[in-house]
Short mmCIF file of N, CA and C in Angstrom, two decimals:
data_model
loop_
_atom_site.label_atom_id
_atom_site.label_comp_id
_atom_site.label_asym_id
_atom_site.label_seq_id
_atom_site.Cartn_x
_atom_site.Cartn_y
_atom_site.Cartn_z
N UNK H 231 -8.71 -6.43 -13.83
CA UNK H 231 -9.13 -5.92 -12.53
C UNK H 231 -8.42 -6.69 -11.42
N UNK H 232 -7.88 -5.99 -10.48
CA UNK H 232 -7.35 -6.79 -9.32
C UNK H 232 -8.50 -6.79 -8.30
N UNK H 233 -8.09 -8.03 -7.42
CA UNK H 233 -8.88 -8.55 -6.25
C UNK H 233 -8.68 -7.22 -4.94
N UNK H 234 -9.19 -7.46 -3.85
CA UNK H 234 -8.74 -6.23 -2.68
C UNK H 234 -9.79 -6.83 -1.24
N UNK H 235 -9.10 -8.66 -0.84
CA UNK H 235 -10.03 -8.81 -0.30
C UNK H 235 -9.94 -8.16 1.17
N UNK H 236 -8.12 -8.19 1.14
CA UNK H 236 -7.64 -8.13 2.63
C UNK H 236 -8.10 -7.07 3.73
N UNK H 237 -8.05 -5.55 3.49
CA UNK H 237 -8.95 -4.65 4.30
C UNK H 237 -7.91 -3.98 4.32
N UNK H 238 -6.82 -4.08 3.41
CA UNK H 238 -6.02 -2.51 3.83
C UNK H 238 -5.15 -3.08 2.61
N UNK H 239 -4.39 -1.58 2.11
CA UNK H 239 -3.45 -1.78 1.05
C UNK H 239 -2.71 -2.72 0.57
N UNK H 240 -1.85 -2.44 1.76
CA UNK H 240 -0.35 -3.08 2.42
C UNK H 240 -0.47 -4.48 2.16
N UNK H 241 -1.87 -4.98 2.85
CA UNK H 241 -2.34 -6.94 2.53
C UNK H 241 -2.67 -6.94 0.98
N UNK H 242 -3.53 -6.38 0.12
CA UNK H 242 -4.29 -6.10 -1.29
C UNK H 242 -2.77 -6.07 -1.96
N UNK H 243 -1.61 -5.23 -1.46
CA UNK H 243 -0.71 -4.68 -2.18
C UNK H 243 0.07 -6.96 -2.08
N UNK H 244 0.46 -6.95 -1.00
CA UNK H 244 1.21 -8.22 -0.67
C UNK H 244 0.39 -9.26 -1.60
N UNK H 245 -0.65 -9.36 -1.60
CA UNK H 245 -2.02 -10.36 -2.42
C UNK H 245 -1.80 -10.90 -3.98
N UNK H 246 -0.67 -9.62 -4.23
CA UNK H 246 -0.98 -9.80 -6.03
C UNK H 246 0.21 -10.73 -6.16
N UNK H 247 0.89 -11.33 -5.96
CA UNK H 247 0.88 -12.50 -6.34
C UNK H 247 0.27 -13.71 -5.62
N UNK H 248 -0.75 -14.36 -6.45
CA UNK H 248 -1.94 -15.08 -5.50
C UNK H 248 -1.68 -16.31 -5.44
N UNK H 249 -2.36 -17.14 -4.85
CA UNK H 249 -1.77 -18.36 -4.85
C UNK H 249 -0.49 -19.02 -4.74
N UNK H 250 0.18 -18.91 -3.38
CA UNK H 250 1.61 -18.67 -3.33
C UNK H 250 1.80 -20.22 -3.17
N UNK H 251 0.93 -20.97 -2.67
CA UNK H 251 1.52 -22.24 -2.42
C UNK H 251 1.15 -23.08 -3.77
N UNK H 252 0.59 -22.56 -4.59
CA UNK H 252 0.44 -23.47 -5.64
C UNK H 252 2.17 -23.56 -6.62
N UNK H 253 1.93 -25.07 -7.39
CA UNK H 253 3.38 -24.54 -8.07
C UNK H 253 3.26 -23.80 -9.38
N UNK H 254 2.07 -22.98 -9.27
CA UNK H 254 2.06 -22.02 -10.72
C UNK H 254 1.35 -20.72 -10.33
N UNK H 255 2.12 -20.22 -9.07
CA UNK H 255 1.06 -19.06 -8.65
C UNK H 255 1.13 -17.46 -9.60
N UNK H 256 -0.23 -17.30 -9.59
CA UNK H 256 -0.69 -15.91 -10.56
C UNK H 256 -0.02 -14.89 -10.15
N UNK H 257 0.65 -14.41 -10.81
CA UNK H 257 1.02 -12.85 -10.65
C UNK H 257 0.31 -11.97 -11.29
N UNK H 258 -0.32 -11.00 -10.82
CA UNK H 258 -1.22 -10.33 -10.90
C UNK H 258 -0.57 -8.74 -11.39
N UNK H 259 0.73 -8.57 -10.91
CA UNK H 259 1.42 -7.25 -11.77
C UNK H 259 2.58 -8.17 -12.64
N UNK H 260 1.64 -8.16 -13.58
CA UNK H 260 3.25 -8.53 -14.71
C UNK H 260 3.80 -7.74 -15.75
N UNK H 261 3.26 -6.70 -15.44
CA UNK H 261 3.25 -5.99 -16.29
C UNK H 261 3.13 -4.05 -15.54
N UNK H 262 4.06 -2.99 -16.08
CA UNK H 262 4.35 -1.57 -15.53
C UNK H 262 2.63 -1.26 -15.70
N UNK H 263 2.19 -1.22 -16.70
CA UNK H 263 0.61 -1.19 -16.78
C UNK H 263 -0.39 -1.70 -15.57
N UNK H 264 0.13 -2.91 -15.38
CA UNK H 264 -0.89 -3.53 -14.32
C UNK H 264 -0.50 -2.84 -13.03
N UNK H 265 0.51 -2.71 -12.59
CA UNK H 265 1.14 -1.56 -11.54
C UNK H 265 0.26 -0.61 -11.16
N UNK H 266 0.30 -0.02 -12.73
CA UNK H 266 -0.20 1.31 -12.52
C UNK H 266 -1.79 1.18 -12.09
N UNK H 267 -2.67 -0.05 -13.03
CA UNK H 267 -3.64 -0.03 -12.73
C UNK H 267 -3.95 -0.17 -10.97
N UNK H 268 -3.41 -0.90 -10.73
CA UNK H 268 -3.40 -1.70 -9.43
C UNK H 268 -3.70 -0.23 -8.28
N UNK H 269 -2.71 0.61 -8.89
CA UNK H 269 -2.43 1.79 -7.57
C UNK H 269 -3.82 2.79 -7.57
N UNK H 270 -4.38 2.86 -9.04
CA UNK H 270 -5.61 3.16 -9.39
C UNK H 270 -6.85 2.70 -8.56
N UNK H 271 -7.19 1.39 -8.72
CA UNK H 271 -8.21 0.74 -8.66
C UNK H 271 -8.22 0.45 -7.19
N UNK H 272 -6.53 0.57 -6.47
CA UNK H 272 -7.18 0.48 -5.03
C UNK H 272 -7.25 1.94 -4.10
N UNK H 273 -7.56 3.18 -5.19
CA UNK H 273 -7.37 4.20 -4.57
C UNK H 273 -6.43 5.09 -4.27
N UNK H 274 -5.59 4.60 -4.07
CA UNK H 274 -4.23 5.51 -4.00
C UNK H 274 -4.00 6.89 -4.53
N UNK H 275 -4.34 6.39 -5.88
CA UNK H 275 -4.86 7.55 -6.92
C UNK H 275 -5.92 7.45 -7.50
N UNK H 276 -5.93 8.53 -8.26
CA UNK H 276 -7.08 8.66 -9.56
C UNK H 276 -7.19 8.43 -10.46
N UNK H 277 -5.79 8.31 -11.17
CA UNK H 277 -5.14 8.70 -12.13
C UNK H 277 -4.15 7.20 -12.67
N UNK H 278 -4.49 6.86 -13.94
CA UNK H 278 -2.81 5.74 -13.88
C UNK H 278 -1.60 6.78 -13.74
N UNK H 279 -0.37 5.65 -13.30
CA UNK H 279 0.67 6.16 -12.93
C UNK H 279 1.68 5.63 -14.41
N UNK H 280 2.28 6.72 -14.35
CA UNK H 280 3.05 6.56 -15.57
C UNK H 280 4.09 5.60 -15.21
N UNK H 281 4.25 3.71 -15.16
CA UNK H 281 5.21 3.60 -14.82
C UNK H 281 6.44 2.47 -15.76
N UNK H 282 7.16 2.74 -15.59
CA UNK H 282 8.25 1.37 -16.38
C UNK H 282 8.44 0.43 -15.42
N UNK H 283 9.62 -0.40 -16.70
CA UNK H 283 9.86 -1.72 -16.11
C UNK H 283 10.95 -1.81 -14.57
N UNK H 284 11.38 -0.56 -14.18
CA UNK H 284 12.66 -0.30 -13.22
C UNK H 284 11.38 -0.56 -11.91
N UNK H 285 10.13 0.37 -12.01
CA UNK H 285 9.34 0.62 -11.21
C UNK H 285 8.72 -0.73 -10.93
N UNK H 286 8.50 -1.54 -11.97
CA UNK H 286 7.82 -2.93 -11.80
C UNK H 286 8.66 -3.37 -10.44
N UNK H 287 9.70 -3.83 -11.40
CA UNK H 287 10.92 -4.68 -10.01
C UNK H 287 10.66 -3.90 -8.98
N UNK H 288 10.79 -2.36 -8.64
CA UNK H 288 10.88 -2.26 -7.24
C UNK H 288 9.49 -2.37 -6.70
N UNK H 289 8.70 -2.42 -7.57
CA UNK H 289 7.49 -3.00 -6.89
C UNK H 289 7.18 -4.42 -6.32
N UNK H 290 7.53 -5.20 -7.10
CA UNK H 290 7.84 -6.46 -6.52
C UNK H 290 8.71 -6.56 -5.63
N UNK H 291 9.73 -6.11 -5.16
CA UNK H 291 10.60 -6.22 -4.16
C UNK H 291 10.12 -5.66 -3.01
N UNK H 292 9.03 -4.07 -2.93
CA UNK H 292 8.46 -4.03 -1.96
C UNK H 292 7.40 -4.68 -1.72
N UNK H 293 6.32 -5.31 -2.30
CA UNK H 293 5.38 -6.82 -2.37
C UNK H 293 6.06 -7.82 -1.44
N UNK H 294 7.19 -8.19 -1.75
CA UNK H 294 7.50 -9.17 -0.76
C UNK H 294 8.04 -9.25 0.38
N UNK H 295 9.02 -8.01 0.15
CA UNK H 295 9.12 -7.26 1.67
C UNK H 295 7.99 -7.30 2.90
N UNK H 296 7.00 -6.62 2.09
CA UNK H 296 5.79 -6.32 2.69
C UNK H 296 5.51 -7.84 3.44
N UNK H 297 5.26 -8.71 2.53
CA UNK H 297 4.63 -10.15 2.73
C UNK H 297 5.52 -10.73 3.93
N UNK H 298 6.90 -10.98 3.55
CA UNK H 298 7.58 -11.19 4.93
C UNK H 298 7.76 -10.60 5.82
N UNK H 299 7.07 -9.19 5.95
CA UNK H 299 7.05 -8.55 7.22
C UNK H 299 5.81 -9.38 7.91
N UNK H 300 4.01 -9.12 7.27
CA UNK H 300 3.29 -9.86 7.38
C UNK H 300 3.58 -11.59 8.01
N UNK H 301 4.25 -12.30 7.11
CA UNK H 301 4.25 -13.22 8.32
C UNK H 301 4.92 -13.76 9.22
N UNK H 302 5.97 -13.30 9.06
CA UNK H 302 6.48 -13.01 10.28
C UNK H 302 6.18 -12.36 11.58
N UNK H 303 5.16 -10.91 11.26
CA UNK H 303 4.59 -10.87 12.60
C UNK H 303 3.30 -11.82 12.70
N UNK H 304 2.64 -12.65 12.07
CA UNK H 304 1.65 -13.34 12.06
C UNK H 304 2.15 -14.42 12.93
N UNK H 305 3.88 -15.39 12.74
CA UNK H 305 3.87 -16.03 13.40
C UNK H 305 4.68 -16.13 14.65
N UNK H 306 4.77 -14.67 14.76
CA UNK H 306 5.85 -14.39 15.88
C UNK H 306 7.46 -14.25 15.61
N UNK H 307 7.89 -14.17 14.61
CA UNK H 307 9.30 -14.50 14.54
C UNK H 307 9.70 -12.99 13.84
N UNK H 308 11.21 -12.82 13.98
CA UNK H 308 11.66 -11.95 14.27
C UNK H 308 11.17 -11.17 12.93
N UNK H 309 11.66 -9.79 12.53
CA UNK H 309 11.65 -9.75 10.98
C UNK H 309 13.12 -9.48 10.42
N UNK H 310 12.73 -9.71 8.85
CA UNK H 310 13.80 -9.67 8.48
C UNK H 310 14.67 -8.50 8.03
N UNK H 311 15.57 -8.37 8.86
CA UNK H 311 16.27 -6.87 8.49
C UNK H 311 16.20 -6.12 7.15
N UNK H 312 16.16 -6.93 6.21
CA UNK H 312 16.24 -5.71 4.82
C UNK H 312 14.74 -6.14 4.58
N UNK H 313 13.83 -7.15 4.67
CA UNK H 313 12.34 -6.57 4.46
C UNK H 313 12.04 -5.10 5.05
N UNK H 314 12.29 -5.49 6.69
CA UNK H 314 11.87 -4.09 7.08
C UNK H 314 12.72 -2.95 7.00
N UNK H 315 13.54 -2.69 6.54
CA UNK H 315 14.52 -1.25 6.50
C UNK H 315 14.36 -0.92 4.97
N UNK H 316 13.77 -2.02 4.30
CA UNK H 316 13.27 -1.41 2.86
C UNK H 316 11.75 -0.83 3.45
N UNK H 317 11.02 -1.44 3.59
CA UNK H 317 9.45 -0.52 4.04
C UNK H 317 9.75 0.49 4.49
N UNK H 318 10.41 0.78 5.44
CA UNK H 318 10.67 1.71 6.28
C UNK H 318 11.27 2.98 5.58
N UNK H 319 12.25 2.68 4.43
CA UNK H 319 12.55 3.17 3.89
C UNK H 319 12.13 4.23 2.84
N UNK H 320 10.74 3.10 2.22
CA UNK H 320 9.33 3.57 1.52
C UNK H 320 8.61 4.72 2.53
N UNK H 321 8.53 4.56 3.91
CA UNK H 321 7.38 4.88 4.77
C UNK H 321 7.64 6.05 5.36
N UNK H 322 9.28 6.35 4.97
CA UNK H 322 9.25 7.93 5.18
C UNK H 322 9.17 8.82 4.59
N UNK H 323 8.70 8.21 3.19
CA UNK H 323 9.00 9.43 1.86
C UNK H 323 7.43 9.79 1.97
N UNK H 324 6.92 10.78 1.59
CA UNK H 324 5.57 11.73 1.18
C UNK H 324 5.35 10.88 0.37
N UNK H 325 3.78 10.79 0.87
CA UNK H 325 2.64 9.86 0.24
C UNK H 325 1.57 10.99 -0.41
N UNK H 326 0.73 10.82 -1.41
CA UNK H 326 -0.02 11.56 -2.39
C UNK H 326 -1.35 12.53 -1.59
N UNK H 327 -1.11 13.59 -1.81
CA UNK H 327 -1.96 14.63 -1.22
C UNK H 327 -2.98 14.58 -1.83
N UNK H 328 -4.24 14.06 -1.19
CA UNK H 328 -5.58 14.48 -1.98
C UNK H 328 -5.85 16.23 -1.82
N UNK H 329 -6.55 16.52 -2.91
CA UNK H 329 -7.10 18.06 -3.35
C UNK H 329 -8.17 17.85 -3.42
N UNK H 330 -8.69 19.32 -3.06
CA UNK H 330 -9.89 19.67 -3.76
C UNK H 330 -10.53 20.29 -4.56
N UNK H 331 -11.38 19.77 -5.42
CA UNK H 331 -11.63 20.97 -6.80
C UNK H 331 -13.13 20.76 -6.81
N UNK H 332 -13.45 21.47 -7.87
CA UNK H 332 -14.95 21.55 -8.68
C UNK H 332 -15.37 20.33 -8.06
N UNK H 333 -14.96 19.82 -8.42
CA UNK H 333 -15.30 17.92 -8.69
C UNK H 333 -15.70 17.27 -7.46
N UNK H 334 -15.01 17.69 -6.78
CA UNK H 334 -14.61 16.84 -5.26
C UNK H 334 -13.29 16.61 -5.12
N UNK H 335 -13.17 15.61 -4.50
CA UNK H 335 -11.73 15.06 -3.66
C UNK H 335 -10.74 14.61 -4.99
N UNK H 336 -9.67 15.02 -5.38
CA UNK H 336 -9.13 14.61 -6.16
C UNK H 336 -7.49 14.15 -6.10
N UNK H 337 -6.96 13.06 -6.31
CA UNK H 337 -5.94 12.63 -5.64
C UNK H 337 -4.46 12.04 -6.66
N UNK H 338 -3.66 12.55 -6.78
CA UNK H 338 -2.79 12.37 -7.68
C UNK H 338 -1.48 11.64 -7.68
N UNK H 339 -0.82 10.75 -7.82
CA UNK H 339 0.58 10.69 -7.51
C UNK H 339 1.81 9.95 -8.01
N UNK H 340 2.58 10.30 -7.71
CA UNK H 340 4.37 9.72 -8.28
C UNK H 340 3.91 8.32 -8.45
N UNK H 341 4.89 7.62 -9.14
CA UNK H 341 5.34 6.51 -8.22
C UNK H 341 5.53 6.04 -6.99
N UNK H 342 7.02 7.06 -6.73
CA UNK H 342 7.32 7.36 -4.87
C UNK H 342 6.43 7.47 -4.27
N UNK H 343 5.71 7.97 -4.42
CA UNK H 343 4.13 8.40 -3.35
C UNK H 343 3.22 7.21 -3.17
N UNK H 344 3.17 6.55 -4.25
CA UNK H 344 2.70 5.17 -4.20
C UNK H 344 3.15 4.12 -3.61
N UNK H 345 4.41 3.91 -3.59
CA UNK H 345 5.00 3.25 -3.19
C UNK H 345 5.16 3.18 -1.49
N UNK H 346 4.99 4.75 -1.19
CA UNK H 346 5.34 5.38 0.00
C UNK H 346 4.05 5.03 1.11
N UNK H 347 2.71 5.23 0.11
CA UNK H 347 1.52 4.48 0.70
C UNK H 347 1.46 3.24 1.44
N UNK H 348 1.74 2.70 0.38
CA UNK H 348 1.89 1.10 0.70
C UNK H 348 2.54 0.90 1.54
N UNK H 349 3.74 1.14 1.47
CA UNK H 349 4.82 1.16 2.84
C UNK H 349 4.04 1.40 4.17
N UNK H 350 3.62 2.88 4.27
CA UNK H 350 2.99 3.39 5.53
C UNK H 350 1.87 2.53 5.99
N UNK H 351 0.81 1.86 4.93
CA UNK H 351 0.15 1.17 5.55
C UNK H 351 0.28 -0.29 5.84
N UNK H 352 1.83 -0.33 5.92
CA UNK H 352 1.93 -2.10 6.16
C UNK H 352 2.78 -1.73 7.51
N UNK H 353 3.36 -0.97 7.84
CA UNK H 353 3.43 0.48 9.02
C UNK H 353 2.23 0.62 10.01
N UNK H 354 1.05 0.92 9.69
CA UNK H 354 0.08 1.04 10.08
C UNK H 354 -1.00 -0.48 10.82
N UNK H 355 -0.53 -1.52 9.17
CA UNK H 355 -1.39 -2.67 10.14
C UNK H 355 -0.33 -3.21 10.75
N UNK H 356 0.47 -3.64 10.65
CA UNK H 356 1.63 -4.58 11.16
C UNK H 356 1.85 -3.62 12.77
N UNK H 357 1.83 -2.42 12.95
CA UNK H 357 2.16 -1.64 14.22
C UNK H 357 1.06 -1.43 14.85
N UNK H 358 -0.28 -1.61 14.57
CA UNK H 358 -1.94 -1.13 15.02
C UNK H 358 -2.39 -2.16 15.50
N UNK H 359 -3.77 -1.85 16.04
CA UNK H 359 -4.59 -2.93 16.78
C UNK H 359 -4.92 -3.47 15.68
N UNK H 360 -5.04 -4.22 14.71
CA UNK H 360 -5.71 -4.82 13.75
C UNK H 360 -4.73 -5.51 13.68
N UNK H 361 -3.45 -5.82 14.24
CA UNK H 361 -2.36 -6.67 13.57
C UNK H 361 -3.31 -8.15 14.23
N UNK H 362 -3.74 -8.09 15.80
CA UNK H 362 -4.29 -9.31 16.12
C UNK H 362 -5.40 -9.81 15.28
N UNK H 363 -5.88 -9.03 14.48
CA UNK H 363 -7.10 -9.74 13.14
C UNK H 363 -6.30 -10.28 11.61
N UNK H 364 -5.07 -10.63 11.89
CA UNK H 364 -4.99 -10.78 10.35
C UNK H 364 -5.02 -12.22 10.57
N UNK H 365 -5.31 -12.86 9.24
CA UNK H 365 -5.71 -14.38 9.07
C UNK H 365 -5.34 -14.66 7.60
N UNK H 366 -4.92 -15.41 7.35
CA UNK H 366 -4.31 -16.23 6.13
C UNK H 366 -5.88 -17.07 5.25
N UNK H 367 -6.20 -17.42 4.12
CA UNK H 367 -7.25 -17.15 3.70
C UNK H 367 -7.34 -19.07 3.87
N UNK H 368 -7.96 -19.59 4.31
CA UNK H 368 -8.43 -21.01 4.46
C UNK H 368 -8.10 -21.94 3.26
N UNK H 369 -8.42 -21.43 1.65
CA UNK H 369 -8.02 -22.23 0.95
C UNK H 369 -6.63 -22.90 1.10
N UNK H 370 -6.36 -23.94 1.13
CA UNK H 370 -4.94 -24.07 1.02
C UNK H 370 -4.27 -24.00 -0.07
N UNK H 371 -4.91 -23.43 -1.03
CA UNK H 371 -3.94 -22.96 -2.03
C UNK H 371 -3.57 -21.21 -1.64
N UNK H 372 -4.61 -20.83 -1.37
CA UNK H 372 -4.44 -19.45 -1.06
C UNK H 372 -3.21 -18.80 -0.29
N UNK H 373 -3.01 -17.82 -0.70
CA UNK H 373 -2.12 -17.15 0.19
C UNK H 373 -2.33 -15.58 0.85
N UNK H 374 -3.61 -15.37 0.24
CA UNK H 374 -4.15 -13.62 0.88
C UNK H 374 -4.44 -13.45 2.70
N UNK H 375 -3.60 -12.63 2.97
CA UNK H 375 -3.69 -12.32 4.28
C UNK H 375 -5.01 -11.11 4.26
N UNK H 376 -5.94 -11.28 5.24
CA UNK H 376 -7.03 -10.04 5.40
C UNK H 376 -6.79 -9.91 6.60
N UNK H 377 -7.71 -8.97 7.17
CA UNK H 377 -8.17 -8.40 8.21
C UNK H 377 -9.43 -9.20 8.73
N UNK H 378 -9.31 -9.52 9.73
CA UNK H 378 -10.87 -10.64 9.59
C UNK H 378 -11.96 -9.61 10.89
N UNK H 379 -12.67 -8.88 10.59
CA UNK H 379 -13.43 -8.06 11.55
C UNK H 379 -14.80 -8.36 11.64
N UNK H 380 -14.53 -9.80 11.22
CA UNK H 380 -16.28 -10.24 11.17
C UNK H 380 -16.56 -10.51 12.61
N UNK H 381 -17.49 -10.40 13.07
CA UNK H 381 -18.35 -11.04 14.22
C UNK H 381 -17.97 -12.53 14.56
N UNK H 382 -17.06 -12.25 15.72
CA UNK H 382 -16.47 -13.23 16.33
C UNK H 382 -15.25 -14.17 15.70
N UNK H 383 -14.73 -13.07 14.51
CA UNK H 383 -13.53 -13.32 13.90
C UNK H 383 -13.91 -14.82 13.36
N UNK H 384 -15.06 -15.16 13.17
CA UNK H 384 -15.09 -16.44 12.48
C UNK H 384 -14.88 -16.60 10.79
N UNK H 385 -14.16 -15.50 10.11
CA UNK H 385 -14.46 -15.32 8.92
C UNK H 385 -13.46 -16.22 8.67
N UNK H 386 -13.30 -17.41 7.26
CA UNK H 386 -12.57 -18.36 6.99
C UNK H 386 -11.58 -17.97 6.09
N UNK H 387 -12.02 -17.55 4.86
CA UNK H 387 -11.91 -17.48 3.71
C UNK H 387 -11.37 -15.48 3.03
N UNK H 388 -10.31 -15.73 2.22
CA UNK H 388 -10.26 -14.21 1.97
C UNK H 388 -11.46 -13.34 1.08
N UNK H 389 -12.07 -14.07 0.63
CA UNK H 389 -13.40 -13.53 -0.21
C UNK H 389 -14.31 -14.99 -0.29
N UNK H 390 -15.76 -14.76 -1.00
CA UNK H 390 -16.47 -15.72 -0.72
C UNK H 390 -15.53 -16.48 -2.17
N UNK H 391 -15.93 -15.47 -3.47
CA UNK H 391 -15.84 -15.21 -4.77
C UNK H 391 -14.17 -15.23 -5.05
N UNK H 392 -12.98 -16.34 -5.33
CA UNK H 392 -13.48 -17.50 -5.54
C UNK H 392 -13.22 -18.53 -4.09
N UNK H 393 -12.09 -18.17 -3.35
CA UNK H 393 -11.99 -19.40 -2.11
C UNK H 393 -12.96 -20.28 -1.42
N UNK H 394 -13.91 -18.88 -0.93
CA UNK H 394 -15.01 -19.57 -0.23
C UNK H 394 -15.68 -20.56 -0.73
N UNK H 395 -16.09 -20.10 -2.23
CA UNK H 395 -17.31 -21.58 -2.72
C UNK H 395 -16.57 -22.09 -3.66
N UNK H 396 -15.16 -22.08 -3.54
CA UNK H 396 -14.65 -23.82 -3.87
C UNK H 396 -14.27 -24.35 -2.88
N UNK H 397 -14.29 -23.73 -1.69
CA UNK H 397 -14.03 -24.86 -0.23
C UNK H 397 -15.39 -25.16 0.06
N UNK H 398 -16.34 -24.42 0.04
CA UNK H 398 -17.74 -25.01 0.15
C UNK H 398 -18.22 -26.28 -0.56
N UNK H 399 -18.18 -25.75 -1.73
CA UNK H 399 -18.60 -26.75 -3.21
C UNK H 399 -17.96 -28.44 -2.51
N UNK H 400 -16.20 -27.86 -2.60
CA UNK H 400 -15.75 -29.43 -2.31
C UNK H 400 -16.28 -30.58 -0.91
N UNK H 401 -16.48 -29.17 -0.17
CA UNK H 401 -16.97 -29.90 1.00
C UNK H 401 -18.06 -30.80 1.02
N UNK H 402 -19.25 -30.20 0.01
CA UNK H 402 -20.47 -29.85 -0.39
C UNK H 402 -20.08 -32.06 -1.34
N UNK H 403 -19.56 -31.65 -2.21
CA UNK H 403 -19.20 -32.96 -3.08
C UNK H 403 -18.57 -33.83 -2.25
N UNK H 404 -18.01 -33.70 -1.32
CA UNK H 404 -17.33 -34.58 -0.45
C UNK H 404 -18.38 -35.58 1.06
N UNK H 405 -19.30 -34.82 1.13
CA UNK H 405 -20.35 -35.08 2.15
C UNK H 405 -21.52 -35.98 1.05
N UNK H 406 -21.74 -35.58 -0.27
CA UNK H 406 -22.26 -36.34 -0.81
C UNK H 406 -21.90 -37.82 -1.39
N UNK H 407 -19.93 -37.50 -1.68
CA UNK H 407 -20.13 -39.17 -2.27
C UNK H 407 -19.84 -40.18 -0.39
N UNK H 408 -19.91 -39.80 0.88
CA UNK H 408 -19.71 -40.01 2.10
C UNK H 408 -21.05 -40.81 2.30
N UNK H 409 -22.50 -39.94 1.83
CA UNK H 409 -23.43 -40.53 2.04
C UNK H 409 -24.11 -41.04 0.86
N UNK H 410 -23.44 -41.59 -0.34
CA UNK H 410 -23.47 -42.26 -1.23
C UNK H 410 -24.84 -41.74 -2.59
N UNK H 411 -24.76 -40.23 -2.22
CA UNK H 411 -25.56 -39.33 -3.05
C UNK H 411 -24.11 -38.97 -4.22
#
């Protein structure tokens, strides 16, 4: 199962490889399978996507694209020409048409279409009012960018489950051996 703390694709999509500053960070698509799951589980589709190992790589290449678009507008600096003319590139192709049937809402798609998603919505936050809410996740191992729309943007952490309560916990152990508990 993948994580989806950030509040939009584009960050969830950038996320899977986690822990960027550690020197053994998780990659979370290592696999055409996990891809596929990934595009699944965050909606995109319905359906796994049938994909190979060609599709992996260009998935990872738009992942990081994505990510250096992200912080770069996070810290003001310019972007980088082939991050963004690859998104961009993604963000004009047709993204997956939901239908409707018996069932309800039913939603199907390519690769391309997937890919094309993701693109559009890193398009969407990076160009929208929500670009001023993105925040980098407090752990310092962490590397998940969210959307922080909590009440008074005080939110720290990219999820509680795990960042939050191992920055708590340590804090928590750190205040105790201070006052000699």
């Amino acid at each position: 199962m993948h994580a989806f703390p950030g509040g939009a694709p584009a960050l969830d999509f950038a996320g899977t490889l986690r822990f960027r500053y550690r020197s053994d960070p998780r990659e979370d698509m290592s696999s055409p399978e996990s891809l596929s799951a990934w595009f699944r589980e965050s909606g995109i589709t319905e359906r796994e996507i049938p994909c190979e190992a060609t599709d992996l790589r260009e998935a990872l290449e738009l992942r990081e694209a994505v990510y250096q678009l992200i912080l770069a507008r996070m810290s003001g600096r310019a972007y980088d020409q082939h991050a963004l003319a690859l998104v961009n590139d993604y963000a004009r192709k047709p993204t997956p048409v939901p239908q409707l049937t018996a069932e309800g809402r039913h939603v199907e798609a390519s690769i391309e279409q997937a890919f094309a998603a993701v693109a559009q919505d890193a398009v969407s936050v990076l160009g929208g009012p929500d670009v001023s809410l993105l925040k980098e996740c407090g752990n310092p191992e962490c590397s998940q960018v969210y959307i922080d729309r909590s009440r008074g943007a005080r939110r720290e952490w990219c999820a509680m489950d795990p960042c939050g309560n191992r920055i708590k916990a340590a804090a928590y152990r750190a205040r105790k051996r201070m006052s000699g508990g």
